[in-house]
Short mmCIF file of C-alpha atoms in Angstrom, two decimals:
data_model
loop_
_atom_site.label_atom_id
_atom_site.label_comp_id
_atom_site.label_asym_id
_atom_site.label_seq_id
_atom_site.Cartn_x
_atom_site.Cartn_y
_atom_site.Cartn_z
CA ASP A 277 0.70 11.34 -16.65
CA ALA A 278 3.73 10.81 -14.46
CA GLY A 279 3.16 8.66 -11.44
CA VAL A 280 4.51 9.16 -7.95
CA ILE A 281 8.23 9.71 -8.17
CA GLN A 282 10.54 8.65 -5.38
CA SER A 283 14.26 9.11 -5.00
CA PRO A 284 16.65 7.56 -4.49
CA ARG A 285 15.63 4.07 -5.59
CA HIS A 286 18.30 2.51 -3.42
CA GLU A 287 20.20 3.94 -0.49
CA VAL A 288 23.00 2.28 1.43
CA THR A 289 24.53 4.13 4.32
CA GLU A 290 26.23 3.56 7.63
CA MET A 291 24.56 3.61 10.99
CA GLY A 292 24.35 7.07 12.46
CA GLN A 293 24.14 8.90 9.16
CA GLU A 294 21.25 11.10 8.18
CA VAL A 295 19.02 9.71 5.45
CA THR A 296 16.58 11.76 3.37
CA LEU A 297 14.00 10.14 1.13
CA ARG A 298 12.14 12.24 -1.42
CA CYS A 299 8.74 12.06 -3.02
CA LYS A 300 6.91 13.93 -5.75
CA PRO A 301 3.19 13.10 -5.72
CA ILE A 302 0.96 13.00 -8.74
CA SER A 303 -0.02 16.51 -9.76
CA GLY A 304 -3.43 17.43 -8.39
CA HIS A 305 -3.39 14.87 -5.61
CA ASN A 306 -3.88 16.46 -2.22
CA SER A 307 -3.23 13.45 0.00
CA LEU A 308 0.22 12.00 0.53
CA PHE A 309 1.24 8.95 2.51
CA TRP A 310 4.55 7.45 3.61
CA TYR A 311 4.67 3.69 4.22
CA ARG A 312 7.36 1.30 5.37
CA GLN A 313 7.50 -2.33 4.25
CA THR A 314 9.45 -4.99 6.15
CA MET A 315 9.24 -8.75 6.23
CA MET A 316 8.39 -8.73 9.91
CA ARG A 317 5.73 -6.02 9.98
CA GLY A 318 4.47 -5.85 6.41
CA LEU A 319 3.23 -2.50 5.12
CA GLU A 320 2.76 0.17 7.75
CA LEU A 321 1.56 3.74 7.41
CA LEU A 322 4.09 6.15 8.88
CA ILE A 323 2.45 9.51 8.20
CA TYR A 324 -0.39 11.03 6.22
CA PHE A 325 -0.57 14.57 4.82
CA ASN A 326 -3.66 16.28 3.52
CA ASN A 327 -3.20 19.56 1.68
CA ASN A 328 0.42 19.62 2.86
CA VAL A 329 -0.60 19.39 6.52
CA PRO A 330 0.35 16.33 8.61
CA ILE A 331 -2.90 14.73 9.75
CA ASP A 332 -1.70 11.57 11.41
CA ASP A 333 1.88 10.77 12.35
CA SER A 334 1.08 8.08 14.87
CA GLY A 335 2.91 5.52 12.78
CA MET A 336 6.23 7.33 12.93
CA PRO A 337 8.42 4.96 14.93
CA GLU A 338 10.27 7.47 17.06
CA ASP A 339 11.76 10.94 17.16
CA ARG A 340 14.53 9.94 14.79
CA PHE A 341 11.93 10.03 12.01
CA SER A 342 10.53 13.26 10.62
CA ALA A 343 8.54 14.15 7.53
CA LYS A 344 7.78 17.40 5.81
CA MET A 345 5.67 18.56 2.93
CA PRO A 346 6.69 22.14 2.14
CA ASN A 347 4.47 22.33 -0.94
CA ALA A 348 1.98 20.27 -2.91
CA SER A 349 4.61 18.73 -5.13
CA PHE A 350 7.28 17.61 -2.71
CA SER A 351 7.71 15.67 0.50
CA THR A 352 10.66 14.31 2.44
CA LEU A 353 11.08 11.61 5.02
CA LYS A 354 14.19 12.01 7.13
CA ILE A 355 15.86 9.60 9.52
CA GLN A 356 18.49 11.00 11.84
CA PRO A 357 20.42 9.18 13.16
CA SER A 358 19.79 6.03 11.15
CA GLU A 359 19.98 2.54 12.67
CA PRO A 360 20.23 -0.93 11.09
CA ARG A 361 16.63 -1.70 12.13
CA ASP A 362 15.47 1.13 9.86
CA SER A 363 16.42 -1.00 6.85
CA ALA A 364 13.26 -1.46 4.80
CA VAL A 365 11.50 -0.38 1.64
CA TYR A 366 9.88 3.02 2.03
CA PHE A 367 6.94 3.88 -0.19
CA CYS A 368 5.33 7.18 -0.89
CA ALA A 369 1.75 7.20 -2.18
CA SER A 370 -0.64 9.92 -3.22
CA ALA A 371 -4.37 10.16 -3.77
CA LEU A 372 -6.88 12.70 -5.06
CA SER A 373 -8.34 12.73 -1.60
CA GLY A 374 -8.14 10.61 1.51
CA PHE A 375 -10.57 7.94 0.40
CA GLN A 376 -9.58 7.70 -3.24
CA PRO A 377 -7.26 4.91 -4.40
CA GLN A 378 -3.68 5.48 -3.43
CA HIS A 379 -1.05 5.40 -6.15
CA PHE A 380 2.36 4.24 -5.03
CA GLY A 381 5.83 5.20 -6.10
CA ASP A 382 8.45 2.57 -6.84
CA GLY A 383 9.79 2.75 -3.32
CA THR A 384 13.23 3.36 -1.85
CA ARG A 385 15.14 0.33 -0.62
CA LEU A 386 17.09 1.56 2.39
CA SER A 387 19.95 -0.44 3.86
CA ILE A 388 21.63 0.76 7.03
CA LEU A 389 24.93 -1.00 7.71
CA ALA B 162 -9.05 -1.93 15.51
CA GLN B 163 -9.06 -2.66 11.82
CA THR B 164 -7.51 -5.92 10.76
CA VAL B 165 -7.15 -7.54 7.37
CA THR B 166 -6.40 -11.24 7.15
CA GLN B 167 -5.06 -13.16 4.19
CA SER B 168 -4.95 -16.79 5.21
CA GLN B 169 -3.10 -18.09 2.16
CA PRO B 170 0.61 -17.19 2.30
CA GLU B 171 1.21 -18.85 -1.07
CA MET B 172 -0.90 -20.01 -3.99
CA SER B 173 -0.12 -21.61 -7.32
CA VAL B 174 -2.10 -21.71 -10.55
CA GLN B 175 -1.57 -23.10 -14.01
CA GLU B 176 -1.41 -20.65 -16.86
CA ALA B 177 -4.88 -20.00 -18.34
CA GLU B 178 -6.61 -21.36 -15.24
CA THR B 179 -8.59 -19.47 -12.60
CA VAL B 180 -7.45 -18.80 -9.06
CA THR B 181 -9.14 -17.18 -6.07
CA LEU B 182 -7.28 -15.36 -3.33
CA SER B 183 -9.02 -14.99 0.02
CA CYS B 184 -9.27 -11.96 2.28
CA THR B 185 -11.29 -11.21 5.38
CA TYR B 186 -11.42 -7.96 7.28
CA ASP B 187 -12.74 -6.66 10.53
CA THR B 188 -14.10 -3.16 10.89
CA SER B 189 -16.83 -1.49 12.87
CA GLU B 190 -17.19 1.30 10.35
CA SER B 191 -20.07 1.49 7.90
CA ASP B 192 -18.25 3.46 5.23
CA TYR B 193 -15.17 1.83 3.89
CA TYR B 194 -13.39 0.74 0.75
CA LEU B 195 -11.56 -2.43 -0.11
CA PHE B 196 -8.66 -2.83 -2.49
CA TRP B 197 -6.41 -5.43 -3.99
CA TYR B 198 -2.86 -4.39 -4.79
CA LYS B 199 -0.31 -6.39 -6.75
CA GLN B 200 3.41 -6.26 -5.98
CA PRO B 201 5.58 -7.96 -8.60
CA PRO B 202 9.29 -8.62 -7.99
CA SER B 203 10.00 -5.10 -9.25
CA ARG B 204 8.34 -4.07 -5.91
CA GLN B 205 5.90 -1.60 -7.45
CA MET B 206 2.54 -1.49 -5.69
CA ILE B 207 -0.07 -1.64 -8.43
CA LEU B 208 -3.77 -1.12 -7.79
CA VAL B 209 -5.70 -4.06 -9.20
CA ILE B 210 -9.28 -3.43 -8.17
CA ARG B 211 -11.41 -1.41 -5.76
CA GLN B 212 -14.77 -2.05 -4.10
CA GLU B 213 -16.92 0.46 -2.27
CA ALA B 214 -18.70 -1.11 0.71
CA TYR B 215 -22.00 0.58 -0.12
CA LYS B 216 -22.11 -1.07 -3.53
CA GLN B 217 -23.62 -4.53 -3.68
CA GLN B 218 -22.37 -5.21 -7.17
CA ASN B 219 -19.01 -6.91 -7.29
CA ALA B 220 -16.25 -4.94 -8.99
CA THR B 221 -14.66 -6.26 -12.17
CA GLU B 222 -11.57 -5.18 -14.07
CA ASN B 223 -10.91 -7.28 -17.15
CA ARG B 224 -9.69 -10.68 -15.90
CA PHE B 225 -9.90 -9.60 -12.25
CA SER B 226 -13.10 -9.72 -10.24
CA VAL B 227 -14.04 -9.77 -6.59
CA ASN B 228 -16.54 -11.63 -4.50
CA PHE B 229 -17.61 -9.13 -1.85
CA GLN B 230 -19.63 -10.61 1.00
CA LYS B 231 -20.31 -7.69 3.33
CA ALA B 232 -22.07 -9.62 6.08
CA ALA B 233 -19.26 -12.14 6.20
CA LYS B 234 -16.63 -9.40 5.85
CA SER B 235 -15.04 -11.32 3.03
CA PHE B 236 -13.39 -9.88 -0.08
CA SER B 237 -11.83 -12.47 -2.38
CA LEU B 238 -10.05 -11.82 -5.67
CA LYS B 239 -10.61 -14.04 -8.67
CA ILE B 240 -8.10 -14.04 -11.49
CA SER B 241 -9.37 -15.65 -14.66
CA ASP B 242 -7.22 -16.90 -17.55
CA SER B 243 -4.08 -16.54 -15.44
CA GLN B 244 -1.01 -15.24 -17.20
CA LEU B 245 2.67 -15.50 -16.33
CA GLY B 246 2.68 -11.77 -15.65
CA ASP B 247 0.16 -12.26 -12.87
CA ALA B 248 2.85 -13.83 -10.71
CA ALA B 249 3.30 -11.46 -7.78
CA MET B 250 2.48 -10.80 -4.16
CA TYR B 251 -1.13 -9.73 -3.75
CA PHE B 252 -2.23 -7.55 -0.87
CA CYS B 253 -5.76 -6.98 0.30
CA ALA B 254 -6.35 -3.62 1.97
CA GLU B 255 -9.14 -1.77 3.72
CA LEU B 256 -9.68 1.96 3.98
CA ASN B 257 -12.11 3.45 6.47
CA TYR B 258 -13.58 6.69 5.29
CA GLY B 259 -14.52 9.55 7.55
CA GLY B 260 -12.14 9.07 10.43
CA ALA B 261 -9.29 11.37 11.30
CA THR B 262 -6.97 9.28 9.22
CA ASN B 263 -7.97 7.66 5.97
CA LYS B 264 -5.56 4.84 6.63
CA LEU B 265 -5.04 1.83 4.39
CA ILE B 266 -4.69 -1.32 6.45
CA PHE B 267 -2.95 -4.10 4.55
CA GLY B 268 -3.07 -7.84 4.93
CA THR B 269 0.11 -9.88 5.02
CA GLY B 270 -0.10 -10.82 1.37
CA THR B 271 -0.47 -13.92 -0.79
CA LEU B 272 2.38 -14.91 -3.05
CA LEU B 273 0.94 -16.17 -6.34
CA ALA B 274 2.99 -18.40 -8.62
CA VAL B 275 1.84 -19.04 -12.19
CA GLN B 276 3.01 -22.29 -13.71
CA PRO B 277 3.48 -22.45 -17.49
#
């Protein structure tokens, strides 16, 4: 079975540009999570969807960040406008349900210049 | 608030030897799960092992086992017969079940080096 698929794997862009990260969860999983990993703050949950509905977005840093899940097989995390402090590795994870083990994608390394 | 503490930023083990990584957590919930994830240099997050809090028996997956001490809120990972491929960052994580958010809280990680 295919795992969680994220794209792009790397993204380098200039400050102020819009960035869109994409995620395809494992088929049949109904929970989806976006995490951010930095040296300073470690792994942080940004937002959690259950059955395509955002349940908890309290980890979203500010209004520049938005996430959508239009269907069960696709989610996006958008940053607009991007800032250098947004540079991090962004992971998407999915699970059969909220308390089942989460399976992570390979992450997107984002660099904002 | 949930916290997960890994007090060993770095560890080293000789190939074929055994190493134990420590983790403590703090939760007021009665239903929760504990996990160890491995992150090699390729940056994948790989699930190593899972423990349900209601189970007294320690989880085991091949060379990986845990020592779960619920009263002490301790959840250590033992790696037996260490292999070069075990070299990675290891994260302990806790998941509370039943709240509004089933949120994984991660520790800060332990970087494991395996010496040939």
